[in-house]
PDB file of N, CA and C in Angstrom:
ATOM      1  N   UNK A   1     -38.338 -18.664 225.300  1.00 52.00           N
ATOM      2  CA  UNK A   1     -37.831 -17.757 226.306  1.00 52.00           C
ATOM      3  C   UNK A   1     -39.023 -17.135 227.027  1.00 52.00           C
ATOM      4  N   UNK A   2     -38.822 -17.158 228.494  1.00 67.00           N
ATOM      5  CA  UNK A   2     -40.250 -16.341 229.111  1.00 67.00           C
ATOM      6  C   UNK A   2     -40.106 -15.089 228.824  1.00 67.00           C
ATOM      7  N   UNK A   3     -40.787 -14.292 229.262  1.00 65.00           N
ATOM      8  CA  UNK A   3     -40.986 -13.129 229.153  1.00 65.00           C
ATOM      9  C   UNK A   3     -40.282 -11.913 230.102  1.00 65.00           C
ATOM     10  N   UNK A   4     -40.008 -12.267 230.993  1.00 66.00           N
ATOM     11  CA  UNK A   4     -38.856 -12.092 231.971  1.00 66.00           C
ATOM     12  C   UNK A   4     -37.422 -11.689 231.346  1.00 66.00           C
ATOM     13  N   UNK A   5     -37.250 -13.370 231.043  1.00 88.00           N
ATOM     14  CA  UNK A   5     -36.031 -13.368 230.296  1.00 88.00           C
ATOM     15  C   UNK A   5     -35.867 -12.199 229.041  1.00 88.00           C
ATOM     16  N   UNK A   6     -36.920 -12.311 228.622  1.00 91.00           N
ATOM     17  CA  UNK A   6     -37.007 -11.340 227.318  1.00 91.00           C
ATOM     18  C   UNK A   6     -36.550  -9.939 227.360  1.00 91.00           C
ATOM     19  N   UNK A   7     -37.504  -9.663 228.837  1.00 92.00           N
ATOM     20  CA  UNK A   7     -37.347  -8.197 228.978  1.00 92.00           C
ATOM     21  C   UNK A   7     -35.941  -7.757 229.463  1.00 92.00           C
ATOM     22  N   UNK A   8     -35.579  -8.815 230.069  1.00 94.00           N
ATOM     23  CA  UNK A   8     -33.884  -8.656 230.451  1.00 94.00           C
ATOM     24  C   UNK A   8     -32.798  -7.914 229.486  1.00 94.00           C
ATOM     25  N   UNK A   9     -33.090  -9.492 228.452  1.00 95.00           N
ATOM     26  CA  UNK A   9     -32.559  -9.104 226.805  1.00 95.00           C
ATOM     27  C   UNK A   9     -32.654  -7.572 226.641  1.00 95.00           C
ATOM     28  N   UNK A  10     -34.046  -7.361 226.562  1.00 95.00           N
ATOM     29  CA  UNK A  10     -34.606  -6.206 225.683  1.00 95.00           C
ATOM     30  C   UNK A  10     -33.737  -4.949 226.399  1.00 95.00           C
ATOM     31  N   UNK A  11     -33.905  -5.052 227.790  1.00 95.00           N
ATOM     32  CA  UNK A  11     -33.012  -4.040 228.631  1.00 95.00           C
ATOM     33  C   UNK A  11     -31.626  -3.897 228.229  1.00 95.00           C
ATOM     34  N   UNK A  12     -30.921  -5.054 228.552  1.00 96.00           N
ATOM     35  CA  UNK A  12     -29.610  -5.325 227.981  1.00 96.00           C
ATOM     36  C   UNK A  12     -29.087  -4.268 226.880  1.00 96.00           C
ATOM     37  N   UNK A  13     -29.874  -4.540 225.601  1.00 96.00           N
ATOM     38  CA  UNK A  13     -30.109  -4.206 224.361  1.00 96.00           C
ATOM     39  C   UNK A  13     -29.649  -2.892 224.830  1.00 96.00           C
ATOM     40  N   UNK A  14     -30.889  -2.247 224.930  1.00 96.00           N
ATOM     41  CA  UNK A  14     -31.020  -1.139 225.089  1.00 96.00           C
ATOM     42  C   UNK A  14     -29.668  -0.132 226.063  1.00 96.00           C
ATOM     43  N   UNK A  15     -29.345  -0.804 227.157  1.00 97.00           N
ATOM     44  CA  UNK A  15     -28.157  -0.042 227.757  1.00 97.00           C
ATOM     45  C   UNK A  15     -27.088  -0.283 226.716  1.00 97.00           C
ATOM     46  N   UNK A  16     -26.743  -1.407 225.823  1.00 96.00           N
ATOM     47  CA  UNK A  16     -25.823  -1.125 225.150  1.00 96.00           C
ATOM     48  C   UNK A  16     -25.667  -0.583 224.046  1.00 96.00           C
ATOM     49  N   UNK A  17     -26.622  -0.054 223.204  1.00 95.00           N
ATOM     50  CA  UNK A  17     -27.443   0.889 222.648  1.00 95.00           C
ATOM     51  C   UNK A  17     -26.644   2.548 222.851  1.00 95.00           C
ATOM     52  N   UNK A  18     -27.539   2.348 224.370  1.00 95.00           N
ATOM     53  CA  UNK A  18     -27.125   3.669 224.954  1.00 95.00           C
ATOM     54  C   UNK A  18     -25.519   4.231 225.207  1.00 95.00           C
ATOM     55  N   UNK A  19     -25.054   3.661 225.659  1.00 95.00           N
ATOM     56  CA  UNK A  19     -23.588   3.231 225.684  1.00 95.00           C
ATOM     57  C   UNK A  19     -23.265   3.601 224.118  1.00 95.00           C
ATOM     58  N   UNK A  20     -22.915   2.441 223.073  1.00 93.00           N
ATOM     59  CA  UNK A  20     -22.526   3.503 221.879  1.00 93.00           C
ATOM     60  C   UNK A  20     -23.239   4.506 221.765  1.00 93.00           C
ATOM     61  N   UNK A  21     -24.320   5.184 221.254  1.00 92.00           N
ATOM     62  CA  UNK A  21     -24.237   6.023 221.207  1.00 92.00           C
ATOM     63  C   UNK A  21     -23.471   7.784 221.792  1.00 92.00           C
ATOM     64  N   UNK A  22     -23.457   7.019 223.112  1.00 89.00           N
ATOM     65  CA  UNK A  22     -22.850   7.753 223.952  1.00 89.00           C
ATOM     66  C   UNK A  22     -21.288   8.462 223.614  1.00 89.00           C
ATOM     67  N   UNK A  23     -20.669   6.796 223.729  1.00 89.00           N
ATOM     68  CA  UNK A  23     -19.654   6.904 223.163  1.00 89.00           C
ATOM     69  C   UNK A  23     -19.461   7.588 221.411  1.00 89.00           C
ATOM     70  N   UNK A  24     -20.121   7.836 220.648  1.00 86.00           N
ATOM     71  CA  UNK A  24     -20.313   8.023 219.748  1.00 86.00           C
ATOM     72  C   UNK A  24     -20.120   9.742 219.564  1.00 86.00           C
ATOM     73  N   UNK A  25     -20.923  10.408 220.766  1.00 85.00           N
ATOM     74  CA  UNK A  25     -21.064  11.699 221.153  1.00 85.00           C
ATOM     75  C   UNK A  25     -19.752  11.822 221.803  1.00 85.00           C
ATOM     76  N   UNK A  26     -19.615  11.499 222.425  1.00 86.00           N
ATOM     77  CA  UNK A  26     -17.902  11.707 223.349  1.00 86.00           C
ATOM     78  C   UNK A  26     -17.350  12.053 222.210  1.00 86.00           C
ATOM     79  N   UNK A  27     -16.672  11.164 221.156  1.00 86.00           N
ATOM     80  CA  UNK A  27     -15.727  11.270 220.253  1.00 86.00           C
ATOM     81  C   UNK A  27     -16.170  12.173 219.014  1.00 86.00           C
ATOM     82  N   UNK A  28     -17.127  12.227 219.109  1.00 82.00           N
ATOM     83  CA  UNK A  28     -17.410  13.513 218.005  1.00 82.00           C
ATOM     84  C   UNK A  28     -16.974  14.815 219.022  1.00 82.00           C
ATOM     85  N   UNK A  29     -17.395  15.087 220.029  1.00 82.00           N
ATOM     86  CA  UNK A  29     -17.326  16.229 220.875  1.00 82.00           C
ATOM     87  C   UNK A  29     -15.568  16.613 220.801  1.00 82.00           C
ATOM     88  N   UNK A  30     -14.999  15.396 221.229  1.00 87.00           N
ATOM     89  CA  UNK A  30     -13.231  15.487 221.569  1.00 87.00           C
ATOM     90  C   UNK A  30     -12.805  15.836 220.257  1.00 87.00           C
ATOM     91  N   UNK A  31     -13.426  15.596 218.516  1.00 86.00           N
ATOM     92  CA  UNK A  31     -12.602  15.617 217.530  1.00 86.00           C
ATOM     93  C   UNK A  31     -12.937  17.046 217.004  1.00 86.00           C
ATOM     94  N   UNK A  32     -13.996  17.871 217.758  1.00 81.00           N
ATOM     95  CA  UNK A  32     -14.546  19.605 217.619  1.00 81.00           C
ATOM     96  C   UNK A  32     -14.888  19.530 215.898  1.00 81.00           C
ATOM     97  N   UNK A  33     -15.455  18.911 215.683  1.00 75.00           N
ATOM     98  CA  UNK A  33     -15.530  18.765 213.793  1.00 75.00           C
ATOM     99  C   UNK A  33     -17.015  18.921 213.925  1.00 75.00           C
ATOM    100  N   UNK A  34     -17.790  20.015 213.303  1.00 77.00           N
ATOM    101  CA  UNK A  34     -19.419  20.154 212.859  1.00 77.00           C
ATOM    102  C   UNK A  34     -19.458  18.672 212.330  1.00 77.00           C
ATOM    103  N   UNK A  35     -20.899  18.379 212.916  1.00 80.00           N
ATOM    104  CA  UNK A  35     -21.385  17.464 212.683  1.00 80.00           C
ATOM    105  C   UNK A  35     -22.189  17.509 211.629  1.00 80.00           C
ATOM    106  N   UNK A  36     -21.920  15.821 210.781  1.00 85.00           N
ATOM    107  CA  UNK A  36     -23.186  16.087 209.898  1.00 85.00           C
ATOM    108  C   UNK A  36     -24.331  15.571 210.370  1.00 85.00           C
ATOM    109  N   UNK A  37     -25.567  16.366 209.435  1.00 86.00           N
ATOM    110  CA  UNK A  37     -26.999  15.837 209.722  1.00 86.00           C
ATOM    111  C   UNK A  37     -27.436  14.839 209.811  1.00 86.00           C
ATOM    112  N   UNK A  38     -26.520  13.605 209.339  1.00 87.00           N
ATOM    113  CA  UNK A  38     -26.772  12.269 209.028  1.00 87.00           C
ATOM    114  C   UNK A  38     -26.466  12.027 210.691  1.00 87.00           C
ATOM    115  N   UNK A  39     -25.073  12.497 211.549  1.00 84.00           N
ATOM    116  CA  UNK A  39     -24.823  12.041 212.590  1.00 84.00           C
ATOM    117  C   UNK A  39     -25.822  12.350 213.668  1.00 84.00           C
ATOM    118  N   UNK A  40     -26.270  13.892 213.695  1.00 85.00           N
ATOM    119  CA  UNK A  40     -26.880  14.116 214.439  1.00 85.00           C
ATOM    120  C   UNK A  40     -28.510  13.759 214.061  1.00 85.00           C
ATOM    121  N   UNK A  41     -29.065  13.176 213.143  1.00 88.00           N
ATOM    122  CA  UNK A  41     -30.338  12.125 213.524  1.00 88.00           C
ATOM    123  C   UNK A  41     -29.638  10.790 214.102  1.00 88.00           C
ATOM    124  N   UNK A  42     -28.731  10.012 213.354  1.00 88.00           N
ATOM    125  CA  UNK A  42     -28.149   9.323 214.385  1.00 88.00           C
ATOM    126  C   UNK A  42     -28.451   9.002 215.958  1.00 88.00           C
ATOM    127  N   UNK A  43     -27.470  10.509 216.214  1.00 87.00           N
ATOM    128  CA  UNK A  43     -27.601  10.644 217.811  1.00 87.00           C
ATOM    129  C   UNK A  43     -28.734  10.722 218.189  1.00 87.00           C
ATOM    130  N   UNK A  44     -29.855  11.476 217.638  1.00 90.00           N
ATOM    131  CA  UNK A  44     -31.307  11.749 218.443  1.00 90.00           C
ATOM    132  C   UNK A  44     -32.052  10.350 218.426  1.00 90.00           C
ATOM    133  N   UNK A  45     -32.237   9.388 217.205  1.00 93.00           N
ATOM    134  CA  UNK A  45     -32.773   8.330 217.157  1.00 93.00           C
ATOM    135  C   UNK A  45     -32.274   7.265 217.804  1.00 93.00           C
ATOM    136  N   UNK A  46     -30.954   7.114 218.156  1.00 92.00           N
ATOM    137  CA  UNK A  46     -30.464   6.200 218.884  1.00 92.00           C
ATOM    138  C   UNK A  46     -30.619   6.873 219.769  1.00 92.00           C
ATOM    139  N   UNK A  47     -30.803   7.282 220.671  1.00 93.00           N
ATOM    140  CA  UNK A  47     -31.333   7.872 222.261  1.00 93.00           C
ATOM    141  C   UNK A  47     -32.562   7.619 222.514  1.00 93.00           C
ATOM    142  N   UNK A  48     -33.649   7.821 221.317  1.00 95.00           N
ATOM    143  CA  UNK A  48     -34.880   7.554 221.756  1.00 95.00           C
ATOM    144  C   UNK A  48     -35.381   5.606 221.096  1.00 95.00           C
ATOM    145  N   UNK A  49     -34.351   5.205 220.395  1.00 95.00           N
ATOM    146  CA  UNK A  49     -34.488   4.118 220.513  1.00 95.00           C
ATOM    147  C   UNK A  49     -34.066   2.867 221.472  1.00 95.00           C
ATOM    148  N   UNK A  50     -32.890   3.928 222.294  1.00 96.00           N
ATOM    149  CA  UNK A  50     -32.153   2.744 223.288  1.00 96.00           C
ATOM    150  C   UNK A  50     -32.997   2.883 224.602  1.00 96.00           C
ATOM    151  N   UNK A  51     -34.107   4.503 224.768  1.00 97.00           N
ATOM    152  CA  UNK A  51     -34.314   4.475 226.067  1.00 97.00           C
ATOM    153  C   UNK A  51     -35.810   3.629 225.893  1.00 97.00           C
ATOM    154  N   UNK A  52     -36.913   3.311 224.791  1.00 96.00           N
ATOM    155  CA  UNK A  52     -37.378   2.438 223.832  1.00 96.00           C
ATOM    156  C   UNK A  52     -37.398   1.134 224.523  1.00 96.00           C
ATOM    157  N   UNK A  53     -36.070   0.475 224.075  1.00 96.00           N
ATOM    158  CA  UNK A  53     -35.783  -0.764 224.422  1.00 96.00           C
ATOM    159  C   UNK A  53     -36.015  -0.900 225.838  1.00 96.00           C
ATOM    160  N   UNK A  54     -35.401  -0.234 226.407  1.00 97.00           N
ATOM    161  CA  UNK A  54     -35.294  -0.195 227.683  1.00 97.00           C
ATOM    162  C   UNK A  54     -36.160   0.052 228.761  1.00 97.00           C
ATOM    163  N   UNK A  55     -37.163   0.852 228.668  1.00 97.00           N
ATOM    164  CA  UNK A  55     -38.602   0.640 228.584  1.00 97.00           C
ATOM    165  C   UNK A  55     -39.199  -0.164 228.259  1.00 97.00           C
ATOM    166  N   UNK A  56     -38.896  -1.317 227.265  1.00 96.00           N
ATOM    167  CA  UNK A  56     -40.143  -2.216 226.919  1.00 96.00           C
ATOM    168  C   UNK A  56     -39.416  -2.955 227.758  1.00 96.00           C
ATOM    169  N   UNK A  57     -38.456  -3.415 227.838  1.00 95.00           N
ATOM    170  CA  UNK A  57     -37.579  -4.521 228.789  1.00 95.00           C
ATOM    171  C   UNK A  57     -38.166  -4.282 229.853  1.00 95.00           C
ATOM    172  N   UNK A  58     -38.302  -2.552 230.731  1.00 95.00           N
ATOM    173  CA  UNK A  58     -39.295  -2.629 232.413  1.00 95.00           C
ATOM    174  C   UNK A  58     -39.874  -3.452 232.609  1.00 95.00           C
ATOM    175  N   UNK A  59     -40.938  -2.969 231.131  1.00 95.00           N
ATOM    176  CA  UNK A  59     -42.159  -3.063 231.444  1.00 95.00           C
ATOM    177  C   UNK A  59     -42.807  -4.734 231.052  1.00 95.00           C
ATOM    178  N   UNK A  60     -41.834  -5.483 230.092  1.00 93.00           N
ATOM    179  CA  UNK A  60     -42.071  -7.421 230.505  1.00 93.00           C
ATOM    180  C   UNK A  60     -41.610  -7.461 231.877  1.00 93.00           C
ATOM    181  N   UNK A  61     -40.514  -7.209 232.353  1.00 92.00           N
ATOM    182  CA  UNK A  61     -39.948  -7.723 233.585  1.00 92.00           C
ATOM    183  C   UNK A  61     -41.020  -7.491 234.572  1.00 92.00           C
ATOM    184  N   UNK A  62     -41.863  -6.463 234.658  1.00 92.00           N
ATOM    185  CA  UNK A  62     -43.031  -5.925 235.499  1.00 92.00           C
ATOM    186  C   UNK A  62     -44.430  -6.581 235.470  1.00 92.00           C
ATOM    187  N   UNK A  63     -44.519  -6.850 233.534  1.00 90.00           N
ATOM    188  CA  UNK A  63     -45.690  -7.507 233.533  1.00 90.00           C
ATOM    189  C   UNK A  63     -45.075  -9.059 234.271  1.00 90.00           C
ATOM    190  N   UNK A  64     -44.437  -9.776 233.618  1.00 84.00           N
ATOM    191  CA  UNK A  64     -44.192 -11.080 234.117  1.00 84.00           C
ATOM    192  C   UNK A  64     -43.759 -11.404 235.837  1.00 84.00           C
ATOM    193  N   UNK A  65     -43.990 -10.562 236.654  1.00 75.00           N
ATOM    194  CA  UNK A  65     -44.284 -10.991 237.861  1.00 75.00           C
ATOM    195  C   UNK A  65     -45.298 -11.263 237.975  1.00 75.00           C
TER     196      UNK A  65
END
């Protein structure tokens, strides 16, 4: 796979990533139930891992021009 392609993937990844998590927060928010600590690293690490992905995906798509 070039590197292009890769970073596509890697992007991909990453918005759908972002997306559950998202969704993840929605439905905790709508069910008003304290969260546990387990969820909320969850939420913080999947945010900084989907925006991560998504960033490295730019930044092949950028190098490989």
């Amino acid at each position: 796979m070039e590197t292009g392609g890769l970073g596509q993937f890697l992007a991909l990844v990453g918005l759908i990533f972002l997306l559950l998590t998202g969704l993840g927060r929605q439905r905790a928010r709508r069910q008003q139930q304290t969260q546990s600590p387990a969820f909320q690293r969850w939420q913080r690490w999947g945010s900084i891992a989907a925006f991560g992905l998504i960033l490295a995906g730019l930044l092949l798509m950028a190098w490989a021009k």
